[in-house]
PDB file of C-alpha atoms in Angstrom:
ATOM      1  CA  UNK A 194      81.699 178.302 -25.060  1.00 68.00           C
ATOM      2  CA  UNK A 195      83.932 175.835 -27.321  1.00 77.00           C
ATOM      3  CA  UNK A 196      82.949 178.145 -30.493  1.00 78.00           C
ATOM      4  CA  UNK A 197      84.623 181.315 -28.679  1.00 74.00           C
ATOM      5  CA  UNK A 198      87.438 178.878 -27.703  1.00 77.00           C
ATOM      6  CA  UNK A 199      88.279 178.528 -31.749  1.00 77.00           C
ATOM      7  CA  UNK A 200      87.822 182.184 -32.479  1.00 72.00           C
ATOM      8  CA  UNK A 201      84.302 181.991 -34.195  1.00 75.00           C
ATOM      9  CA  UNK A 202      81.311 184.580 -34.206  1.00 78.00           C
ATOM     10  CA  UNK A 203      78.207 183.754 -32.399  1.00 78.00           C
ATOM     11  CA  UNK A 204      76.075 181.735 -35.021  1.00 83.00           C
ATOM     12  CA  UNK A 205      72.815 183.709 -34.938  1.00 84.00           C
ATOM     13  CA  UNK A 206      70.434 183.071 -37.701  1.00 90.00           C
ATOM     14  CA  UNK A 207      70.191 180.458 -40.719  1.00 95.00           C
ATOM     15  CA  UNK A 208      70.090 176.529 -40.948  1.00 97.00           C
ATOM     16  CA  UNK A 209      72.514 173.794 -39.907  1.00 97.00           C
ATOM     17  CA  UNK A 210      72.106 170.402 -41.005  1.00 98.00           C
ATOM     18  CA  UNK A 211      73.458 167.760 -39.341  1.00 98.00           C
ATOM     19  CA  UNK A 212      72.715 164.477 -41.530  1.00 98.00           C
ATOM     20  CA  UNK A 213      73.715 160.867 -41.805  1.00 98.00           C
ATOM     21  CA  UNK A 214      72.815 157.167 -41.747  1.00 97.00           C
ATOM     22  CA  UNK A 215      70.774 156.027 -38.834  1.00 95.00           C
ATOM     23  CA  UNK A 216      73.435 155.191 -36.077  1.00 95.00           C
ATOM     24  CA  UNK A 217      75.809 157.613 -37.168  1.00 97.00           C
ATOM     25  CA  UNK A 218      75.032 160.195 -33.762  1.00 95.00           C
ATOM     26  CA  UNK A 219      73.103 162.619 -35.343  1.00 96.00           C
ATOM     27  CA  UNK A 220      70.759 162.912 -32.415  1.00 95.00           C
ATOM     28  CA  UNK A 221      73.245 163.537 -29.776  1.00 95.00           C
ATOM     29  CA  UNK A 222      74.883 165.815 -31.880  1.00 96.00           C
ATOM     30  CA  UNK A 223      71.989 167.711 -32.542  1.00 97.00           C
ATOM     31  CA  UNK A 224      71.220 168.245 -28.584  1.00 96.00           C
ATOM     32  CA  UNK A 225      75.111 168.925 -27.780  1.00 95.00           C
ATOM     33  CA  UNK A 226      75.558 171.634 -30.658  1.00 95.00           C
ATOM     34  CA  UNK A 227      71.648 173.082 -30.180  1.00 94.00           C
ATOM     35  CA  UNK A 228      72.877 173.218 -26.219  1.00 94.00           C
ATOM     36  CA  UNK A 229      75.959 175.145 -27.486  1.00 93.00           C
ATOM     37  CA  UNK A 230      74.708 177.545 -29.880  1.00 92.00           C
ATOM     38  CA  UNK A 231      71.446 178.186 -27.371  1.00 91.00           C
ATOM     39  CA  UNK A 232      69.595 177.353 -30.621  1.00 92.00           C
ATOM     40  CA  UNK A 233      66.742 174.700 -31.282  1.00 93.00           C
ATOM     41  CA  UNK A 234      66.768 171.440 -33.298  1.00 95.00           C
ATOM     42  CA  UNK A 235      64.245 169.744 -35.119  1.00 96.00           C
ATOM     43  CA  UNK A 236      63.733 166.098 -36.184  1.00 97.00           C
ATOM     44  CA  UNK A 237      62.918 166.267 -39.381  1.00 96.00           C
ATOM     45  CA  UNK A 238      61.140 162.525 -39.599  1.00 94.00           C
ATOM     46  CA  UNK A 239      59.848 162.996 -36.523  1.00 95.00           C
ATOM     47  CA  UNK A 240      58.358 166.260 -37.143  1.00 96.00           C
ATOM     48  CA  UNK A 241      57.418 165.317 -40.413  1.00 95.00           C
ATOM     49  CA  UNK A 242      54.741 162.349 -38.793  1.00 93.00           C
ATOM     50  CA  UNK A 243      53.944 164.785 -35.767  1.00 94.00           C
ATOM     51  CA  UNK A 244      52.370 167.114 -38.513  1.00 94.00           C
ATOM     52  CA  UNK A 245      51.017 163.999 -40.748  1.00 94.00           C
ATOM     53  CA  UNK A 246      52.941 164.953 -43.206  1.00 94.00           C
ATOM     54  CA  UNK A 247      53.477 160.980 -44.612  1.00 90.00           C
ATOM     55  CA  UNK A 248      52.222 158.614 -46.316  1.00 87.00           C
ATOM     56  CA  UNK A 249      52.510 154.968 -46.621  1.00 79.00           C
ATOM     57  CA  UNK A 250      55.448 153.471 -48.713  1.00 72.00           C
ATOM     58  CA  UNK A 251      53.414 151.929 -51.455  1.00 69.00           C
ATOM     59  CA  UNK A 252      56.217 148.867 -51.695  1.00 65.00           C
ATOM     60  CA  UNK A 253      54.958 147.726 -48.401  1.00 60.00           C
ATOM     61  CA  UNK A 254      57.817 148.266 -46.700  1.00 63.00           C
ATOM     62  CA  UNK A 255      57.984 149.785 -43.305  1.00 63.00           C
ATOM     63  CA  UNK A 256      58.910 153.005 -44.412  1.00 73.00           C
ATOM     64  CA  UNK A 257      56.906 156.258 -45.096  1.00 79.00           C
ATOM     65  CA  UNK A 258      56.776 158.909 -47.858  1.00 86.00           C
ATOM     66  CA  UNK A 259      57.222 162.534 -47.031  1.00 90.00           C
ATOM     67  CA  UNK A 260      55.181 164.711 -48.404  1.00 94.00           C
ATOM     68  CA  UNK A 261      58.262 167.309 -49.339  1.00 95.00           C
ATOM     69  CA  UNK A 262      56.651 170.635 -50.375  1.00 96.00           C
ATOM     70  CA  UNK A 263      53.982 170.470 -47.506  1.00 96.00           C
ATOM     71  CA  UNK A 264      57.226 169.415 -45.267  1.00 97.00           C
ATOM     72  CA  UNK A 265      59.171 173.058 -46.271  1.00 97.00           C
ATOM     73  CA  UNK A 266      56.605 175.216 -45.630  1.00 96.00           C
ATOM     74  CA  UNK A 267      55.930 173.416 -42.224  1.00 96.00           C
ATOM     75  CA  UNK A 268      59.199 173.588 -41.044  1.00 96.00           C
ATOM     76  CA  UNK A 269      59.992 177.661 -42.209  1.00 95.00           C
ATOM     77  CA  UNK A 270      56.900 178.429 -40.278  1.00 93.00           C
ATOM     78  CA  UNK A 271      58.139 176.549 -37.325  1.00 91.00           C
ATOM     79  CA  UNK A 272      61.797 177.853 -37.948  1.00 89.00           C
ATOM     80  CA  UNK A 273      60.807 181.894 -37.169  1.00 80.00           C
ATOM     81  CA  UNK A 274      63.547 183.870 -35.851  1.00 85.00           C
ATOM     82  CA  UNK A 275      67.450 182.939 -35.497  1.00 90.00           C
ATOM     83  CA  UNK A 276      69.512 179.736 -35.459  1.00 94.00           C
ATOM     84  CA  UNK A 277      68.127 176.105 -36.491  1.00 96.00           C
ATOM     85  CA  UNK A 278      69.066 172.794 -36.743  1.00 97.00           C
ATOM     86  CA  UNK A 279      67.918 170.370 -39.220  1.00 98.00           C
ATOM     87  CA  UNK A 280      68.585 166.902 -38.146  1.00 98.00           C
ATOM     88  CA  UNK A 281      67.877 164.913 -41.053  1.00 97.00           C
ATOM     89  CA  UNK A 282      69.011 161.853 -43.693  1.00 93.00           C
ATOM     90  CA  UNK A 283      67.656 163.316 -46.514  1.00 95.00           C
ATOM     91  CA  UNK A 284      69.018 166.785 -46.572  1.00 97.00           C
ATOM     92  CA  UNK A 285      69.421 167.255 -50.118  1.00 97.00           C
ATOM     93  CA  UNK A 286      65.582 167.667 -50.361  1.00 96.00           C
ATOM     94  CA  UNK A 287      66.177 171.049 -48.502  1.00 97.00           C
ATOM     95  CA  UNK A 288      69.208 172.250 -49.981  1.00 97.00           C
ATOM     96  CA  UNK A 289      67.715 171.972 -53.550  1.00 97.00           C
ATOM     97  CA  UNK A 290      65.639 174.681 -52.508  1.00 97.00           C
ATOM     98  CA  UNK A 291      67.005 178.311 -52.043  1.00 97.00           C
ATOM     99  CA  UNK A 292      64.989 179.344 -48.944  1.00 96.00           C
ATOM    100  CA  UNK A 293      66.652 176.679 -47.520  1.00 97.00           C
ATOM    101  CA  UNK A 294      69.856 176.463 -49.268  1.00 97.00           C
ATOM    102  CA  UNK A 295      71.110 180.570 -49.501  1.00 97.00           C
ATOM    103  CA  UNK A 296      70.216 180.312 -45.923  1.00 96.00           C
ATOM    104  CA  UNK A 297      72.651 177.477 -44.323  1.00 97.00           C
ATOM    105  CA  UNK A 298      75.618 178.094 -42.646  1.00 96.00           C
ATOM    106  CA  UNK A 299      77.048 174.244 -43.015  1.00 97.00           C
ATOM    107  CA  UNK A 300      76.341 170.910 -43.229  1.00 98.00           C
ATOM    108  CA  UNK A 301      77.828 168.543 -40.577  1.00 98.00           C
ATOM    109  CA  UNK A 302      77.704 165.007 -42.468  1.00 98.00           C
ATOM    110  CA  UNK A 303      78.021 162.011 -39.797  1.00 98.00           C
ATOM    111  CA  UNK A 304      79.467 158.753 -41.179  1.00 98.00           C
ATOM    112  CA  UNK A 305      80.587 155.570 -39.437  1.00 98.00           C
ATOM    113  CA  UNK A 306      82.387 152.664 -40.634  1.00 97.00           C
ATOM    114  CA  UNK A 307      79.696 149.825 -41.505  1.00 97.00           C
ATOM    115  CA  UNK A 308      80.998 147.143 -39.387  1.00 96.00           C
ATOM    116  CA  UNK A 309      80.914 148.934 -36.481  1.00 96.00           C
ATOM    117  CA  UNK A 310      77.453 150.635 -37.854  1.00 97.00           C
ATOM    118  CA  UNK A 311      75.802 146.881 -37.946  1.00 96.00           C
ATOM    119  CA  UNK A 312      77.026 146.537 -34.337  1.00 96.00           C
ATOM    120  CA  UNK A 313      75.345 149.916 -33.150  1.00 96.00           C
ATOM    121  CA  UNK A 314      72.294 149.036 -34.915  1.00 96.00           C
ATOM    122  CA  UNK A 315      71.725 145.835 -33.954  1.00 96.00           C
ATOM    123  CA  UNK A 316      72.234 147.117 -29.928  1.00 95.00           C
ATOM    124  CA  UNK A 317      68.753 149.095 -31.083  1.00 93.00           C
ATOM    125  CA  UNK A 318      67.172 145.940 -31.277  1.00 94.00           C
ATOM    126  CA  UNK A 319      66.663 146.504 -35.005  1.00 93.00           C
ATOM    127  CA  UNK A 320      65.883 143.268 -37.464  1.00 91.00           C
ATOM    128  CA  UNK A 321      68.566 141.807 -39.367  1.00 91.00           C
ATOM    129  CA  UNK A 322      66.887 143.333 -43.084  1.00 88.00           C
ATOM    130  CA  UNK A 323      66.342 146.918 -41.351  1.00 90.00           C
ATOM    131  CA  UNK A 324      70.039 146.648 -40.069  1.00 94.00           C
ATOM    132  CA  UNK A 325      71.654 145.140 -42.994  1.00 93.00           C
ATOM    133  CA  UNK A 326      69.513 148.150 -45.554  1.00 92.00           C
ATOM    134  CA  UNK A 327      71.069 150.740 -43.383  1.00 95.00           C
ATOM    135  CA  UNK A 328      74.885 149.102 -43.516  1.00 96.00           C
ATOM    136  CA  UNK A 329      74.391 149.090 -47.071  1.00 96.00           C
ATOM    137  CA  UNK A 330      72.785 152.672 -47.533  1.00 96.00           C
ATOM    138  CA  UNK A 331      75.746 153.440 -45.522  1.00 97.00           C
ATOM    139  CA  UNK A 332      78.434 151.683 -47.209  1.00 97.00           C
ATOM    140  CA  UNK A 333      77.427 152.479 -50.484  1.00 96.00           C
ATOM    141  CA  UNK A 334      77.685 156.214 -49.483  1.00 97.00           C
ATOM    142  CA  UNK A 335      74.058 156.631 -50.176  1.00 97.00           C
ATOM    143  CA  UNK A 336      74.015 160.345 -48.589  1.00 97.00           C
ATOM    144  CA  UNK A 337      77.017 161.687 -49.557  1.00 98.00           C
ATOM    145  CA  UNK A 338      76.199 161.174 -52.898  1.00 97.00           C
ATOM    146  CA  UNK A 339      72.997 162.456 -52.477  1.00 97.00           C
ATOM    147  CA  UNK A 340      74.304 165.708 -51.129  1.00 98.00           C
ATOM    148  CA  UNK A 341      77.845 166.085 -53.516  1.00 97.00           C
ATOM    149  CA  UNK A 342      76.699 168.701 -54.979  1.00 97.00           C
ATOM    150  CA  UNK A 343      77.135 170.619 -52.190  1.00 98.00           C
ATOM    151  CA  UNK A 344      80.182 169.231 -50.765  1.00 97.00           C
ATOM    152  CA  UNK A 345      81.749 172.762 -50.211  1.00 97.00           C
ATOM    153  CA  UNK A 346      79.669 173.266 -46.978  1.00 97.00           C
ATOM    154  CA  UNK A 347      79.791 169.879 -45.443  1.00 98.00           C
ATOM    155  CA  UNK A 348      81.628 168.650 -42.836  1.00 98.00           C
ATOM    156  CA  UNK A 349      82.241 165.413 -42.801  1.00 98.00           C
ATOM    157  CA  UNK A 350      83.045 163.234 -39.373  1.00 98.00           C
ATOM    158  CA  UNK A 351      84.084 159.585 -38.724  1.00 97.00           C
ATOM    159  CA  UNK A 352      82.586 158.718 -36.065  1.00 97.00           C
ATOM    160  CA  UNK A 353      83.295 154.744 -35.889  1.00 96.00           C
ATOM    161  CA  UNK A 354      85.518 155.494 -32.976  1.00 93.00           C
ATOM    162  CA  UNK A 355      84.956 158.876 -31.604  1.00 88.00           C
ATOM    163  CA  UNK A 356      83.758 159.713 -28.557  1.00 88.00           C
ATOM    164  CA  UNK A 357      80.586 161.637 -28.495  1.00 84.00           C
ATOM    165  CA  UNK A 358      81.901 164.088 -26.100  1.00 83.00           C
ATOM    166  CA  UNK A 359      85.066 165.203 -28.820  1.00 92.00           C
ATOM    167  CA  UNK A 360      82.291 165.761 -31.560  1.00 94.00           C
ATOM    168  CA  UNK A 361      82.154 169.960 -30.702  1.00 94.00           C
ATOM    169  CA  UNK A 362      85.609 170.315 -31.242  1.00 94.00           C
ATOM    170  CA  UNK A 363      85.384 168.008 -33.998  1.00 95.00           C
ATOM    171  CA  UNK A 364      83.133 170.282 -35.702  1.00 96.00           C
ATOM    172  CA  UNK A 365      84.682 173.611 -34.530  1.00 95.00           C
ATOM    173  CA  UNK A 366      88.096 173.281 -35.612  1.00 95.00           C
ATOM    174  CA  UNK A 367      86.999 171.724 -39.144  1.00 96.00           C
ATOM    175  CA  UNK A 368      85.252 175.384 -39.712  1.00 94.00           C
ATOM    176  CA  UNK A 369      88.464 177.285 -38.375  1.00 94.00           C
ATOM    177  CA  UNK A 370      90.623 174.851 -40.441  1.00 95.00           C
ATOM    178  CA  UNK A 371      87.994 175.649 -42.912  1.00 95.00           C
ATOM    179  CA  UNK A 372      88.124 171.824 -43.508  1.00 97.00           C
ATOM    180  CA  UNK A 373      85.153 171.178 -45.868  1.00 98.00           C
ATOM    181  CA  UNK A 374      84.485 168.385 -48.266  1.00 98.00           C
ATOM    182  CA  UNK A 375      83.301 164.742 -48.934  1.00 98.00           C
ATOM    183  CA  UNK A 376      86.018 162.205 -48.888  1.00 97.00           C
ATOM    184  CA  UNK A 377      85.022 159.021 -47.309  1.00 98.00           C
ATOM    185  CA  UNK A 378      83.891 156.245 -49.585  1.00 97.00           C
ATOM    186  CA  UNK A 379      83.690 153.182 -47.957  1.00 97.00           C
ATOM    187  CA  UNK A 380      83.446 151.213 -51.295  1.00 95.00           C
ATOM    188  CA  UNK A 381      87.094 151.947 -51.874  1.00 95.00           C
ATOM    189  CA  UNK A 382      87.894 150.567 -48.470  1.00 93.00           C
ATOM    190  CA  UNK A 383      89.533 147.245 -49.010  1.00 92.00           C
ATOM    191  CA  UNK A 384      88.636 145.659 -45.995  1.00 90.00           C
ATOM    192  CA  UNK A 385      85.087 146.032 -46.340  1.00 95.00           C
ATOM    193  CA  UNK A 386      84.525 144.462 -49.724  1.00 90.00           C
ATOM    194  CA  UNK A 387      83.590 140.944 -48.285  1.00 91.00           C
ATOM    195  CA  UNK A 388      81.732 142.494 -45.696  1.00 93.00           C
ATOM    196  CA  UNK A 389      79.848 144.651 -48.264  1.00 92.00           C
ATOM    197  CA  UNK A 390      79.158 141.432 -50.968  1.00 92.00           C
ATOM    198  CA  UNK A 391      78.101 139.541 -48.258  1.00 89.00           C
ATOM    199  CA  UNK A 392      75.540 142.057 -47.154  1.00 90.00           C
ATOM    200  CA  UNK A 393      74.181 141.874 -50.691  1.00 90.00           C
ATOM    201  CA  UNK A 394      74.062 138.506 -51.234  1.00 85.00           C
ATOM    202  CA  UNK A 395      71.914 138.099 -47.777  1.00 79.00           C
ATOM    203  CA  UNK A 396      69.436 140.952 -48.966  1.00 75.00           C
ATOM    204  CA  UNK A 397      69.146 139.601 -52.341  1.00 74.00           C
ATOM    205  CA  UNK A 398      68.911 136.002 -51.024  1.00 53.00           C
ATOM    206  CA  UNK A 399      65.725 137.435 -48.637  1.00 60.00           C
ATOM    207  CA  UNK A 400      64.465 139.588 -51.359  1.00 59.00           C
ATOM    208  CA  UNK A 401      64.106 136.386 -53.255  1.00 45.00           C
ATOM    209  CA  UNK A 402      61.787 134.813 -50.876  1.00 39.00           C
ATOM    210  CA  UNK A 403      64.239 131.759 -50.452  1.00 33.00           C
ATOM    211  CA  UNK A 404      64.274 129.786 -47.493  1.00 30.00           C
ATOM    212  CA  UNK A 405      65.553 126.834 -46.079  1.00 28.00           C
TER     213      UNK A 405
END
């Protein structure tokens, strides 16, 4: 058991969140730390439209609306005894509540450089406005500034070039280390700025309804 191989107690009861831009590896994460801890996981979105729990994005985008409250309750009845994980990208809706909040161990924040986040996304097959909304989300640090406020229990993990298989003892030895915080911010990245401005310009230039 990697958590016995960095000292730490048997994680027993309480929430984990593991959250992130789409792309980032939440999902295998989830199933390789749920496997770990003998714990279960839950998809928040996923759950979320399993127990019609959404509604349709009145913008007309191809998005949905949670329906938050109903969302909670749904997922402490599901929760019941001992260890769960959240998997989720907006996590901050949960933490602003104290059920939820005075019960979570940590928050494992996944974040991946958006070059190489475009590249993962468009392997999914994804269309160039979905992709290039997610980049941005990402680049602009859309979560982690959702979530600040409670930067003292996140951990946060680049994983633009990590291989899945190191992200255990990723997250183990950043609770030993008792490494905790938010400090990526991709806007202050120097390399990215083109990349970033050109991402805008292309979403306003579509958003615009301008064609050739």
């Amino acid at each position: 058991m990697k958590y016995q191989d960095f000292g730490l107690k048997k994680m027993n009861d309480g929430f984990i969140f593991i959250s992130g831009t789409p792309g980032t590896g939440k999902s295998t994460l989830a199933k390789l730390l749920s496997e770990e801890l003998n714990c279960n996981y839950i998809e928040v979105s996923d759950f979320a439209i399993k127990k019609k729990l959404v509604i349709p994005d009145e913008t007309g985008r191809d998005t949905y609306v949670i329906k938050e409250d109903e969302l909670k309750e749904e997922i402490l009845k599901e929760k019941g005894e001992g260890l769960t994980i959240l998997v989720t990208h907006y996590p901050d809706v949960f933490l602003d509540d104290d059920r939820f909040y005075l019960n979570t161990l940590f928050l494992i924040l996944l974040r991946t450089n958006p070059k190489s986040l475009m590249d993962r996304l468009k392997k999914k097959g994804w269309d160039e406005k979905k992709v290039n909304e997610n980049v941005l989300a990402e680049a602009f640090n859309t979560i982690a500034e959702d979530i600040y406020d409670y930067k003292d229990m996140v951990i946060e993990i680049d994983t633009s070039n990590e291989n899945q298989n190191n992200l255990l003892d990723i997250v183990f030895n950043k609770i030993y280390t008792l490494d905790f915080g938010i400090r990526i911010n991709w806007l202050l990245n120097e390399t990215l700025v083109n990349f970033i401005s050109s991402l805008v310009d292309s979403l306003n230039f579509n958003n615009n309804g301008i064609s050739d």
